[in-house]
Structure formats: structure tokens, C-alpha cells
PDB file of C-alpha atoms and ligand atoms in Angstrom:
ATOM      1  CA  MET A  14     -17.505  16.618  -7.489  1.00 95.00           C
ATOM      2  CA  ARG A  15     -13.974  17.387  -7.078  1.00 97.00           C
ATOM      3  CA  MET A  16     -12.023  16.273  -3.171  1.00 97.00           C
ATOM      4  CA  ALA A  17      -9.093  15.671  -1.493  1.00 98.00           C
ATOM      5  CA  LEU A  18      -8.686  13.013   1.212  1.00 97.00           C
ATOM      6  CA  LEU A  19      -6.021  14.737   3.767  1.00 96.00           C
ATOM      7  CA  GLY A  20      -4.632  12.615   6.875  1.00 94.00           C
ATOM      8  CA  PRO A  21      -2.324  10.451   8.122  1.00 91.00           C
ATOM      9  CA  PRO A  22      -0.754   7.243   6.617  1.00 85.00           C
ATOM     10  CA  GLY A  23      -3.283   4.440   8.509  1.00 86.00           C
ATOM     11  CA  ALA A  24      -5.994   7.065   8.742  1.00 92.00           C
ATOM     12  CA  GLY A  25      -8.555   4.965   6.195  1.00 91.00           C
ATOM     13  CA  LYS A  26      -8.018   7.676   3.222  1.00 93.00           C
ATOM     14  CA  GLY A  27      -7.150   4.082   0.599  1.00 92.00           C
ATOM     15  CA  THR A  28     -10.194   2.389   1.729  1.00 90.00           C
ATOM     16  CA  GLN A  29     -12.389   5.511   2.060  1.00 95.00           C
ATOM     17  CA  ALA A  30     -11.916   7.001  -1.451  1.00 96.00           C
ATOM     18  CA  SER A  31     -12.648   3.500  -2.308  1.00 94.00           C
ATOM     19  CA  ARG A  32     -15.875   3.588  -1.015  1.00 95.00           C
ATOM     20  CA  ILE A  33     -16.377   6.860  -1.767  1.00 97.00           C
ATOM     21  CA  CYS A  34     -15.271   6.176  -5.271  1.00 97.00           C
ATOM     22  CA  GLN A  35     -17.811   3.960  -5.868  1.00 96.00           C
ATOM     23  CA  THR A  36     -20.510   5.500  -3.686  1.00 96.00           C
ATOM     24  CA  PHE A  37     -20.484   8.685  -6.124  1.00 96.00           C
ATOM     25  CA  ASP A  38     -18.785   7.449  -9.174  1.00 96.00           C
ATOM     26  CA  LEU A  39     -15.624   9.161  -8.505  1.00 97.00           C
ATOM     27  CA  VAL A  40     -12.225   8.034  -9.969  1.00 97.00           C
ATOM     28  CA  HIS A  41      -9.338   7.400  -7.360  1.00 96.00           C
ATOM     29  CA  LEU A  42      -6.534   9.076  -7.772  1.00 96.00           C
ATOM     30  CA  SER A  43      -4.001   7.907  -4.597  1.00 95.00           C
ATOM     31  CA  SER A  44      -0.333   9.296  -5.301  1.00 95.00           C
ATOM     32  CA  GLY A  45       0.926   6.249  -2.968  1.00 92.00           C
ATOM     33  CA  ASP A  46      -0.549   3.964  -5.669  1.00 92.00           C
ATOM     34  CA  ILE A  47       0.503   5.560  -8.727  1.00 94.00           C
ATOM     35  CA  LEU A  48       4.115   5.914  -7.371  1.00 95.00           C
ATOM     36  CA  ARG A  49       3.870   1.994  -5.987  1.00 91.00           C
ATOM     37  CA  SER A  50       2.932   0.708  -9.559  1.00 91.00           C
ATOM     38  CA  GLU A  51       5.739   3.071 -11.223  1.00 93.00           C
ATOM     39  CA  LYS A  52       8.246   1.535  -8.909  1.00 93.00           C
ATOM     40  CA  MET A  53       7.145  -2.316  -9.608  1.00 90.00           C
ATOM     41  CA  ALA A  54       6.937  -1.302 -12.885  1.00 92.00           C
ATOM     42  CA  GLY A  55      10.454  -0.651 -12.685  1.00 92.00           C
ATOM     43  CA  THR A  56       9.631   2.890 -15.558  1.00 93.00           C
ATOM     44  CA  PRO A  57      11.883   5.546 -15.933  1.00 93.00           C
ATOM     45  CA  LEU A  58       9.999   7.654 -12.510  1.00 92.00           C
ATOM     46  CA  GLY A  59       9.568   4.022 -11.158  1.00 94.00           C
ATOM     47  CA  LEU A  60      13.451   4.064 -10.468  1.00 94.00           C
ATOM     48  CA  ARG A  61      14.115   7.722  -9.768  1.00 94.00           C
ATOM     49  CA  ILE A  62      11.443   7.238  -6.527  1.00 94.00           C
ATOM     50  CA  ARG A  63      11.846   4.526  -5.347  1.00 93.00           C
ATOM     51  CA  ASP A  64      14.292   4.726  -2.807  1.00 92.00           C
ATOM     52  CA  PHE A  65      12.356   7.619  -1.561  1.00 92.00           C
ATOM     53  CA  ILE A  66       9.113   5.539  -1.392  1.00 90.00           C
ATOM     54  CA  ASP A  67      11.239   2.586   0.967  1.00 87.00           C
ATOM     55  CA  ASN A  68      12.655   5.030   3.292  1.00 84.00           C
ATOM     56  CA  GLY A  69       9.165   6.930   3.870  1.00 81.00           C
ATOM     57  CA  LEU A  70      10.358   9.998   2.329  1.00 87.00           C
ATOM     58  CA  LEU A  71       8.681  12.552   0.103  1.00 91.00           C
ATOM     59  CA  VAL A  72       9.351  12.258  -2.937  1.00 96.00           C
ATOM     60  CA  PRO A  73      10.403  15.698  -4.921  1.00 96.00           C
ATOM     61  CA  ASP A  74       8.261  18.190  -5.597  1.00 96.00           C
ATOM     62  CA  HIS A  75       8.204  18.950  -8.426  1.00 95.00           C
ATOM     63  CA  LEU A  76       8.456  15.651 -10.037  1.00 95.00           C
ATOM     64  CA  MET A  77       4.660  14.640  -7.907  1.00 96.00           C
ATOM     65  CA  ILE A  78       3.046  18.195  -9.186  1.00 96.00           C
ATOM     66  CA  GLU A  79       4.301  17.023 -12.953  1.00 94.00           C
ATOM     67  CA  LEU A  80       3.378  13.252 -12.121  1.00 94.00           C
ATOM     68  CA  MET A  81      -0.599  14.574 -10.569  1.00 96.00           C
ATOM     69  CA  GLN A  82      -1.462  17.233 -13.148  1.00 95.00           C
ATOM     70  CA  GLU A  83      -1.048  15.276 -15.697  1.00 93.00           C
ATOM     71  CA  LYS A  84      -3.585  12.419 -13.782  1.00 94.00           C
ATOM     72  CA  ILE A  85      -5.830  14.529 -12.785  1.00 96.00           C
ATOM     73  CA  LEU A  86      -6.051  16.194 -16.398  1.00 93.00           C
ATOM     74  CA  GLY A  87      -6.681  13.158 -17.777  1.00 91.00           C
ATOM     75  CA  LEU A  88     -10.090  12.938 -16.033  1.00 93.00           C
ATOM     76  CA  ALA A  89     -13.199  13.662 -17.875  1.00 90.00           C
ATOM     77  CA  LYS A  90     -14.982  12.806 -14.570  1.00 92.00           C
ATOM     78  CA  GLY A  91     -15.459  13.692 -10.739  1.00 96.00           C
ATOM     79  CA  PHE A  92     -12.075  12.520  -8.492  1.00 97.00           C
ATOM     80  CA  VAL A  93     -11.039  12.103  -5.213  1.00 98.00           C
ATOM     81  CA  LEU A  94      -7.449  13.099  -4.802  1.00 98.00           C
ATOM     82  CA  ASP A  95      -5.906  10.300  -1.929  1.00 96.00           C
ATOM     83  CA  GLY A  96      -2.570  11.258  -0.519  1.00 94.00           C
ATOM     84  CA  TYR A  97      -2.100  14.127  -2.684  1.00 96.00           C
ATOM     85  CA  PRO A  98      -1.541  17.081  -1.764  1.00 97.00           C
ATOM     86  CA  ARG A  99       1.177  15.862   0.982  1.00 93.00           C
ATOM     87  CA  THR A 100       3.501  19.951   1.067  1.00 94.00           C
ATOM     88  CA  LEU A 101       2.393  23.548   0.805  1.00 95.00           C
ATOM     89  CA  ASN A 102       4.054  23.695  -2.713  1.00 96.00           C
ATOM     90  CA  GLN A 103       1.900  20.653  -3.789  1.00 97.00           C
ATOM     91  CA  ALA A 104      -1.062  22.417  -2.120  1.00 97.00           C
ATOM     92  CA  GLN A 105      -0.595  26.250  -3.885  1.00 97.00           C
ATOM     93  CA  ALA A 106       0.102  23.476  -7.695  1.00 97.00           C
ATOM     94  CA  LEU A 107      -2.568  22.055  -7.729  1.00 97.00           C
ATOM     95  CA  ASN A 108      -4.857  25.034  -7.038  1.00 96.00           C
ATOM     96  CA  ARG A 109      -3.523  27.177  -9.418  1.00 97.00           C
ATOM     97  CA  MET A 110      -3.555  24.315 -11.798  1.00 96.00           C
ATOM     98  CA  LEU A 111      -7.587  23.195 -10.624  1.00 96.00           C
ATOM     99  CA  PHE A 112      -8.612  27.354 -10.772  1.00 95.00           C
ATOM    100  CA  GLU A 113      -6.963  27.879 -14.816  1.00 95.00           C
ATOM    101  CA  VAL A 114      -9.630  24.522 -16.146  1.00 93.00           C
ATOM    102  CA  HIS A 115     -11.811  26.287 -13.592  1.00 93.00           C
ATOM    103  CA  ARG A 116     -12.045  22.947 -11.493  1.00 94.00           C
ATOM    104  CA  PRO A 117     -11.708  23.854  -8.010  1.00 95.00           C
ATOM    105  CA  LEU A 118     -11.865  21.501  -5.298  1.00 97.00           C
ATOM    106  CA  MET A 119     -15.025  21.172  -3.760  1.00 96.00           C
ATOM    107  CA  LEU A 120     -14.409  19.445  -0.334  1.00 97.00           C
ATOM    108  CA  VAL A 121     -11.500  18.756   1.527  1.00 98.00           C
ATOM    109  CA  LEU A 122     -11.696  16.149   3.989  1.00 97.00           C
ATOM    110  CA  ASN A 123      -8.854  16.519   6.413  1.00 96.00           C
ATOM    111  CA  PHE A 124      -8.746  12.464   8.455  1.00 96.00           C
ATOM    112  CA  VAL A 125      -7.509  11.998  12.004  1.00 94.00           C
ATOM    113  CA  VAL A 126      -6.731   9.408  13.971  1.00 91.00           C
ATOM    114  CA  ASP A 127      -5.941   8.579  17.422  1.00 87.00           C
ATOM    115  CA  PRO A 128      -2.122   7.310  17.929  1.00 80.00           C
ATOM    116  CA  GLU A 129      -3.033   4.392  19.068  1.00 80.00           C
ATOM    117  CA  VAL A 130      -5.208   3.216  16.424  1.00 86.00           C
ATOM    118  CA  LEU A 131      -2.655   4.154  13.990  1.00 84.00           C
ATOM    119  CA  SER A 132      -0.348   1.125  15.518  1.00 79.00           C
ATOM    120  CA  ARG A 133      -2.209  -1.408  15.533  1.00 80.00           C
ATOM    121  CA  ARG A 134      -4.279  -0.726  12.207  1.00 82.00           C
ATOM    122  CA  PHE A 135      -0.514  -0.863  10.199  1.00 84.00           C
ATOM    123  CA  GLU A 136       0.337  -4.253  12.069  1.00 84.00           C
ATOM    124  CA  GLY A 137      -1.875  -6.103  10.428  1.00 88.00           C
ATOM    125  CA  ARG A 138      -2.522  -4.148   6.747  1.00 89.00           C
ATOM    126  CA  ARG A 139      -2.092  -6.381   3.494  1.00 93.00           C
ATOM    127  CA  ILE A 140      -1.351  -4.941  -0.323  1.00 93.00           C
ATOM    128  CA  CYS A 141      -2.519  -7.737  -3.474  1.00 94.00           C
ATOM    129  CA  PRO A 142       1.013  -7.061  -5.066  1.00 91.00           C
ATOM    130  CA  GLU A 143      -0.813  -7.358  -7.975  1.00 91.00           C
ATOM    131  CA  CYS A 144      -3.819  -5.588  -8.342  1.00 90.00           C
ATOM    132  CA  LEU A 145      -2.810  -3.367  -4.955  1.00 87.00           C
ATOM    133  CA  THR A 146      -6.196  -4.134  -3.177  1.00 90.00           C
ATOM    134  CA  ALA A 147      -6.159  -2.635   0.045  1.00 89.00           C
ATOM    135  CA  TYR A 148      -6.373  -6.006   3.772  1.00 92.00           C
ATOM    136  CA  HIS A 149      -6.289  -5.890   6.794  1.00 90.00           C
ATOM    137  CA  ILE A 150      -6.140  -9.209   8.983  1.00 90.00           C
ATOM    138  CA  ASP A 151      -8.460  -8.033  11.884  1.00 85.00           C
ATOM    139  CA  SER A 152     -11.100  -4.936  10.308  1.00 83.00           C
ATOM    140  CA  MET A 153     -11.379  -6.452   6.809  1.00 88.00           C
ATOM    141  CA  PRO A 154     -10.047  -9.602   5.828  1.00 94.00           C
ATOM    142  CA  PRO A 155      -9.685 -11.289   2.860  1.00 96.00           C
ATOM    143  CA  LYS A 156     -12.453 -13.983   2.132  1.00 97.00           C
ATOM    144  CA  VAL A 157      -9.744 -16.291   2.311  1.00 96.00           C
ATOM    145  CA  ALA A 158      -6.518 -16.279   4.636  1.00 95.00           C
ATOM    146  CA  GLY A 159      -3.622 -14.652   2.814  1.00 95.00           C
ATOM    147  CA  PHE A 160      -4.927 -13.885  -0.717  1.00 97.00           C
ATOM    148  CA  CYS A 161      -6.209 -11.467  -2.860  1.00 97.00           C
ATOM    149  CA  ASP A 162     -10.440 -11.635  -3.004  1.00 97.00           C
ATOM    150  CA  LEU A 163     -10.457 -10.370  -6.683  1.00 96.00           C
ATOM    151  CA  ASP A 164      -6.806 -11.861  -8.094  1.00 96.00           C
ATOM    152  CA  GLY A 165      -6.416 -15.130  -5.854  1.00 96.00           C
ATOM    153  CA  LYS A 166      -2.749 -12.983  -6.419  1.00 96.00           C
ATOM    154  CA  ALA A 167      -0.901 -14.164  -2.081  1.00 97.00           C
ATOM    155  CA  LEU A 168      -1.031 -11.095  -0.285  1.00 96.00           C
ATOM    156  CA  ILE A 169       2.306  -9.794   0.488  1.00 94.00           C
ATOM    157  CA  ILE A 170       3.647  -6.669   3.700  1.00 90.00           C
ATOM    158  CA  ARG A 171       4.236  -3.363   1.802  1.00 85.00           C
ATOM    159  CA  GLU A 172       7.528  -2.332   2.279  1.00 81.00           C
ATOM    160  CA  ASP A 173       6.571   1.565   3.655  1.00 79.00           C
ATOM    161  CA  ASP A 174       4.657  -0.362   5.699  1.00 83.00           C
ATOM    162  CA  LEU A 175       7.321  -2.051   7.961  1.00 85.00           C
ATOM    163  CA  PRO A 176       7.382   0.082  11.694  1.00 83.00           C
ATOM    164  CA  ASP A 177      10.398   1.748  11.438  1.00 83.00           C
ATOM    165  CA  VAL A 178       9.355   3.606   7.689  1.00 83.00           C
ATOM    166  CA  VAL A 179       5.763   3.444   9.123  1.00 83.00           C
ATOM    167  CA  ARG A 180       7.578   5.937  12.158  1.00 83.00           C
ATOM    168  CA  LYS A 181       8.982   7.866   9.771  1.00 83.00           C
ATOM    169  CA  ARG A 182       6.202   8.426   6.965  1.00 82.00           C
ATOM    170  CA  ILE A 183       3.813   9.567  10.100  1.00 84.00           C
ATOM    171  CA  GLU A 184       7.105  11.915  11.358  1.00 84.00           C
ATOM    172  CA  THR A 185       6.904  13.694   7.829  1.00 83.00           C
ATOM    173  CA  TYR A 186       3.382  13.290   7.715  1.00 87.00           C
ATOM    174  CA  GLN A 187       3.252  16.045  11.181  1.00 84.00           C
ATOM    175  CA  GLU A 188       5.980  17.711   9.415  1.00 85.00           C
ATOM    176  CA  THR A 189       5.158  18.696   5.837  1.00 88.00           C
ATOM    177  CA  MET A 190       0.934  18.710   7.221  1.00 92.00           C
ATOM    178  CA  ALA A 191       0.847  21.093   9.058  1.00 92.00           C
ATOM    179  CA  PRO A 192       1.065  24.105   6.883  1.00 95.00           C
ATOM    180  CA  VAL A 193      -1.299  22.039   4.101  1.00 96.00           C
ATOM    181  CA  ILE A 194      -3.861  21.809   6.830  1.00 96.00           C
ATOM    182  CA  ALA A 195      -4.031  25.497   7.410  1.00 95.00           C
ATOM    183  CA  PHE A 196      -4.001  26.286   3.459  1.00 96.00           C
ATOM    184  CA  TYR A 197      -6.929  24.219   3.386  1.00 97.00           C
ATOM    185  CA  ALA A 198      -8.918  25.214   6.798  1.00 96.00           C
ATOM    186  CA  GLN A 199      -8.299  29.508   5.415  1.00 96.00           C
ATOM    187  CA  LEU A 200      -9.951  28.631   1.618  1.00 93.00           C
ATOM    188  CA  GLY A 201     -13.075  26.878   2.842  1.00 90.00           C
ATOM    189  CA  ASN A 202     -14.483  23.555   1.468  1.00 94.00           C
ATOM    190  CA  PHE A 203     -12.544  21.903   4.805  1.00 96.00           C
ATOM    191  CA  LYS A 204     -13.738  19.461   6.986  1.00 96.00           C
ATOM    192  CA  THR A 205     -12.351  17.330   9.653  1.00 96.00           C
ATOM    193  CA  VAL A 206     -13.374  14.044  10.431  1.00 96.00           C
ATOM    194  CA  ASN A 207     -12.027  11.456  13.150  1.00 96.00           C
ATOM    195  CA  THR A 208     -11.647   8.035  11.633  1.00 95.00           C
ATOM    196  CA  SER A 209     -10.345   6.283  14.466  1.00 94.00           C
ATOM    197  CA  GLY A 210     -13.380   4.275  14.715  1.00 92.00           C
ATOM    198  CA  SER A 211     -14.430   0.544  12.807  1.00 88.00           C
ATOM    199  CA  PHE A 212     -14.737   0.799   8.850  1.00 87.00           C
ATOM    200  CA  LYS A 213     -18.168   0.539   8.886  1.00 91.00           C
ATOM    201  CA  ASP A 214     -18.398   3.597  11.778  1.00 94.00           C
ATOM    202  CA  VAL A 215     -16.771   5.425   9.366  1.00 95.00           C
ATOM    203  CA  THR A 216     -17.606   5.095   6.014  1.00 96.00           C
ATOM    204  CA  ARG A 217     -21.095   5.627   7.534  1.00 96.00           C
ATOM    205  CA  MET A 218     -19.831   9.441   8.892  1.00 96.00           C
ATOM    206  CA  VAL A 219     -17.479  10.041   6.200  1.00 97.00           C
ATOM    207  CA  LEU A 220     -20.462   9.714   3.565  1.00 97.00           C
ATOM    208  CA  ASP A 221     -23.312  11.081   5.708  1.00 96.00           C
ATOM    209  CA  LYS A 222     -20.186  14.375   5.829  1.00 95.00           C
ATOM    210  CA  ILE A 223     -20.097  14.379   1.903  1.00 96.00           C
ATOM    211  CA  ARG A 224     -23.770  14.054   1.507  1.00 95.00           C
ATOM    212  CA  ARG A 225     -24.542  16.981   3.763  1.00 95.00           C
ATOM    213  CA  HIS A 226     -21.592  18.897   2.166  1.00 94.00           C
ATOM    214  CA  PHE A 227     -22.511  18.557  -1.412  1.00 93.00           C
ATOM    215  CA  GLU A 228     -26.585  19.408  -0.369  1.00 89.00           C
ATOM    216  CA  ASP A 229     -25.661  22.845   0.934  1.00 76.00           C
ATOM    217  CA  PHE A 230     -22.909  23.405  -2.204  1.00 75.00           C
TER     218      PHE A 230
HETATM  219  P1  AMP B 310       0.740   6.910   0.868  1.00 71.46           P
HETATM  220  O1  AMP B 310       0.734   4.872   0.199  1.00 71.46           O
HETATM  221  O2  AMP B 310       0.356   7.897   0.163  1.00 71.46           O
HETATM  222  O3  AMP B 310       1.233   6.812   2.086  1.00 71.46           O
HETATM  223  O4  AMP B 310       2.698   6.762   0.081  1.00 71.46           O
HETATM  224  C1  AMP B 310       3.269   5.799  -0.177  1.00 71.46           C
HETATM  225  C2  AMP B 310       5.191   6.356  -0.737  1.00 71.46           C
HETATM  226  O5  AMP B 310       4.810   7.752  -1.603  1.00 71.46           O
HETATM  227  C3  AMP B 310       4.996   8.129   0.379  1.00 71.46           C
HETATM  228  O6  AMP B 310       6.094   7.769   2.281  1.00 71.46           O
HETATM  229  C4  AMP B 310       5.945   9.056  -0.246  1.00 71.46           C
HETATM  230  O7  AMP B 310       7.195   8.484  -0.719  1.00 71.46           O
HETATM  231  C5  AMP B 310       5.898   8.761  -1.313  1.00 71.46           C
HETATM  232  N1  AMP B 310       4.593   9.627  -2.146  1.00 71.46           N
HETATM  233  C6  AMP B 310       2.553   9.082  -1.961  1.00 71.46           C
HETATM  234  N2  AMP B 310       1.993  10.718  -2.189  1.00 71.46           N
HETATM  235  C7  AMP B 310       3.361  11.999  -2.613  1.00 71.46           C
HETATM  236  C8  AMP B 310       2.918  12.829  -1.755  1.00 71.46           C
HETATM  237  N3  AMP B 310       1.688  13.632  -2.763  1.00 71.46           N
HETATM  238  N4  AMP B 310       4.176  13.571  -2.148  1.00 71.46           N
HETATM  239  C9  AMP B 310       5.705  12.866  -2.339  1.00 71.46           C
HETATM  240  N5  AMP B 310       5.810  11.911  -1.588  1.00 71.46           N
HETATM  241  C10 AMP B 310       4.406  11.312  -1.815  1.00 71.46           C
END
């Protein structure tokens, strides 16, 4: 299976992508996580992209296309893209690249979420600075409040989850994603799912949608 998840920041792409990958044995490629770990490690790429991320702006297409192309081509099995593509240029480049290697996307799942649900989700979001696992203080709390279940590190609020940056990220998403959604809707193998519900309900709905899609594929 090769699929991409589209949706605004806070729509649950990251958490659902992990679930999908566990269920169907796929690799989770989150462009945001890849960029954040470059930034935290202070690599040359990390230094170039730091200001874009911290201000909620998109990293330039040429950097993203090269970075994600390398990651995708290095995979030996199916994958779920989360946060990529984010612009029409990225979508077209991805489509060309996957077509050339005879591994086109088999499903694009578009997550939509009610605006008031989105703001509530951001307020409680926390991540582990070490392994980047995401939590929510209400809907997905860690076993011990404030600490990562996996490595015990103290959880933090992502710099780009601060309210002003979130507002900018959502605006940017709305501006740049409309043509991407139109592009995939016209290609086919495109489905929309409303992810405003609880984590459990959304997971059930998402996994059902994927199973049904691949039964008919
Ligand atoms: P995310 O965690 O997916 O919301 O991404 C966090 C930040 O990483 C975004 O606000 C952008 O600055 C950057 N980013 C992630 N994916 C992309 C992409 N496909 N294109 C450009 N910038 C991206």
C-alpha cells in the first residue's frame, strides 16, 4: 500500500498515520517530523529550514522535493506520507517520480476537521523532544502526566504549536492545499474523511475506509 494523508495541522494525520502503519505494516514518513529532527540535530539542512518551521512558513519546494524523494526511494515497502505533499509543485513532482518508478499512490485520504475542534486540539498537544511521539493531555495522555511513555523524557509544547504560529500554519494550509486537493480529486483514488471525532472513532473510520478502498482496488 502506498498512500498520502492530506489535512490541516491538528487534523490527526500523525496519530492516524502511526495507527495505519502498525495495522498494515507500512512505513510512516512525516515531513514535519523529518524536518524537526534535522532542525534539532543542527544539520546543514536543519539550519536552512529552522526559520521557516519556527514561523509556520512552508520550507521551499526544491528542498522538500529533494528530501522526500530521497526518503521515499530508499523504502523497500509500502508507506504513508503525512504532511507531504503540501503544494501543487510538490504533488506534481511526487506524482512524476512515483510514476517513473511504477509505484503510484494508491490512495489519497483527505482529512477535514471542524475549526473549533482544531483549536481545542492544539491547546493540549505535547511531544517528546527525543522520539517525537505526540500526546494530548485530554484525548491521548501519557501514562505518567508530562513524561513520554517510551523513553521517560519530559514532554514539551512544540514551538510551532504556539497560538500565533498555529494560526499562520492553518492559513498557509488553506492557501496552498486547495489546488493540491483539486489535483488529487481529479486523478482518482481520493477519499475524504471527517476527523473531528474522538481518536477511537476516527481510527475505526479511517481503517474501515482504507480496508474498503483496498478491497475494491
Ligand atoms: P507539520 O508537523 O506537518 O505541521 O509540519 C511542521 C512544519 O514543517 C510546517 O509548518 C512547515 O514549516 C514544515 N513542513 C512540513 N511539511 C512540509 C512540506 N511538505 N512542505 C513545506 N514545508 C513543510
